[in-house]
C-alpha cells in the first residue's frame, strides 16, 4: 500500500510541476507575442497549436 501512495505522489507532483511550468511558459510566450505584433489569425492559430509543446518536453524529461 505504501508503494502505491509513493507512486501516486510521484505522478502527482510531476504532473503539477509540468502544468505550472507549462502555464508560465505559455503565458510568457503569449505576452511576448502580443508585445511584438498585433494578434492576427495566423498568430492565434500558431499560439494555440504550440500551447502544449513545453508540457510535452517536460513530460519527456521527467519520464
PDB file of C-alpha atoms in Angstrom:
ATOM      1  CA  UNK A   1       0.000   0.000   0.000  1.00  0.00           C
ATOM      2  CA  UNK A   2       2.862   2.389   0.790  1.00  0.00           C
ATOM      3  CA  UNK A   3       4.366   1.731  -2.639  1.00  0.00           C
ATOM      4  CA  UNK A   4       1.075   2.668  -4.270  1.00  0.00           C
ATOM      5  CA  UNK A   5       0.927   6.003  -2.434  1.00  0.00           C
ATOM      6  CA  UNK A   6       4.572   6.789  -3.199  1.00  0.00           C
ATOM      7  CA  UNK A   7       3.940   6.112  -6.887  1.00  0.00           C
ATOM      8  CA  UNK A   8       0.752   8.168  -6.831  1.00  0.00           C
ATOM      9  CA  UNK A   9       2.558  11.050  -5.106  1.00  0.00           C
ATOM     10  CA  UNK A  10       5.426  10.907  -7.629  1.00  0.00           C
ATOM     11  CA  UNK A  11       2.987  11.110 -10.533  1.00  0.00           C
ATOM     12  CA  UNK A  12       1.023  13.903  -8.862  1.00  0.00           C
ATOM     13  CA  UNK A  13       3.931  16.240  -8.126  1.00  0.00           C
ATOM     14  CA  UNK A  14       5.466  15.709 -11.547  1.00  0.00           C
ATOM     15  CA  UNK A  15       2.138  16.453 -13.223  1.00  0.00           C
ATOM     16  CA  UNK A  16       1.641  19.592 -11.136  1.00  0.00           C
ATOM     17  CA  UNK A  17       5.173  20.730 -11.906  1.00  0.00           C
ATOM     18  CA  UNK A  18       4.604  20.249 -15.630  1.00  0.00           C
ATOM     19  CA  UNK A  19       1.276  22.081 -15.549  1.00  0.00           C
ATOM     20  CA  UNK A  20       2.690  25.039 -13.612  1.00  0.00           C
ATOM     21  CA  UNK A  21       5.769  25.400 -15.818  1.00  0.00           C
ATOM     22  CA  UNK A  22       3.675  24.963 -18.971  1.00  0.00           C
ATOM     23  CA  UNK A  23       1.253  27.663 -17.832  1.00  0.00           C
ATOM     24  CA  UNK A  24       4.116  30.057 -17.093  1.00  0.00           C
ATOM     25  CA  UNK A  25       5.835  29.412 -20.431  1.00  0.00           C
ATOM     26  CA  UNK A  26       2.574  29.720 -22.360  1.00  0.00           C
ATOM     27  CA  UNK A  27       1.714  32.960 -20.567  1.00  0.00           C
ATOM     28  CA  UNK A  28       5.171  34.350 -21.286  1.00  0.00           C
ATOM     29  CA  UNK A  29       5.017  33.413 -24.956  1.00  0.00           C
ATOM     30  CA  UNK A  30       1.542  34.918 -25.313  1.00  0.00           C
ATOM     31  CA  UNK A  31       2.646  38.124 -23.615  1.00  0.00           C
ATOM     32  CA  UNK A  32       5.705  38.312 -25.869  1.00  0.00           C
ATOM     33  CA  UNK A  33       3.626  37.660 -28.983  1.00  0.00           C
ATOM     34  CA  UNK A  34       1.184  40.446 -28.086  1.00  0.00           C
ATOM     35  CA  UNK A  35       4.022  42.846 -27.337  1.00  0.00           C
ATOM     36  CA  UNK A  36       5.786  42.192 -30.641  1.00  0.00           C
ATOM     37  CA  UNK A  37       2.930  42.211 -33.111  1.00  0.00           C
ATOM     38  CA  UNK A  38      -0.783  42.635 -33.494  1.00  0.00           C
ATOM     39  CA  UNK A  39      -2.800  39.461 -32.970  1.00  0.00           C
ATOM     40  CA  UNK A  40      -3.557  38.061 -36.381  1.00  0.00           C
ATOM     41  CA  UNK A  41      -5.389  34.917 -37.380  1.00  0.00           C
ATOM     42  CA  UNK A  42      -2.106  33.124 -38.096  1.00  0.00           C
ATOM     43  CA  UNK A  43      -0.581  34.186 -34.762  1.00  0.00           C
ATOM     44  CA  UNK A  44      -3.604  32.899 -32.840  1.00  0.00           C
ATOM     45  CA  UNK A  45      -3.529  29.549 -34.642  1.00  0.00           C
ATOM     46  CA  UNK A  46       0.221  29.190 -34.119  1.00  0.00           C
ATOM     47  CA  UNK A  47      -0.057  30.004 -30.415  1.00  0.00           C
ATOM     48  CA  UNK A  48      -2.877  27.516 -29.933  1.00  0.00           C
ATOM     49  CA  UNK A  49      -1.024  24.769 -31.764  1.00  0.00           C
ATOM     50  CA  UNK A  50       2.181  25.340 -29.765  1.00  0.00           C
ATOM     51  CA  UNK A  51       0.500  25.565 -26.363  1.00  0.00           C
ATOM     52  CA  UNK A  52       1.375  22.090 -25.120  1.00  0.00           C
ATOM     53  CA  UNK A  53       4.858  21.750 -26.602  1.00  0.00           C
ATOM     54  CA  UNK A  54       6.543  22.794 -23.313  1.00  0.00           C
ATOM     55  CA  UNK A  55       4.411  20.283 -21.407  1.00  0.00           C
ATOM     56  CA  UNK A  56       5.343  17.503 -23.816  1.00  0.00           C
ATOM     57  CA  UNK A  57       9.034  18.309 -23.436  1.00  0.00           C
ATOM     58  CA  UNK A  58       8.785  18.374 -19.637  1.00  0.00           C
ATOM     59  CA  UNK A  59       6.916  15.059 -19.553  1.00  0.00           C
ATOM     60  CA  UNK A  60       9.663  13.529 -21.688  1.00  0.00           C
ATOM     61  CA  UNK A  61      12.365  14.888 -19.366  1.00  0.00           C
ATOM     62  CA  UNK A  62      10.646  13.636 -16.223  1.00  0.00           C
ATOM     63  CA  UNK A  63       9.746  10.207 -17.611  1.00  0.00           C
TER      64      UNK A  63
END
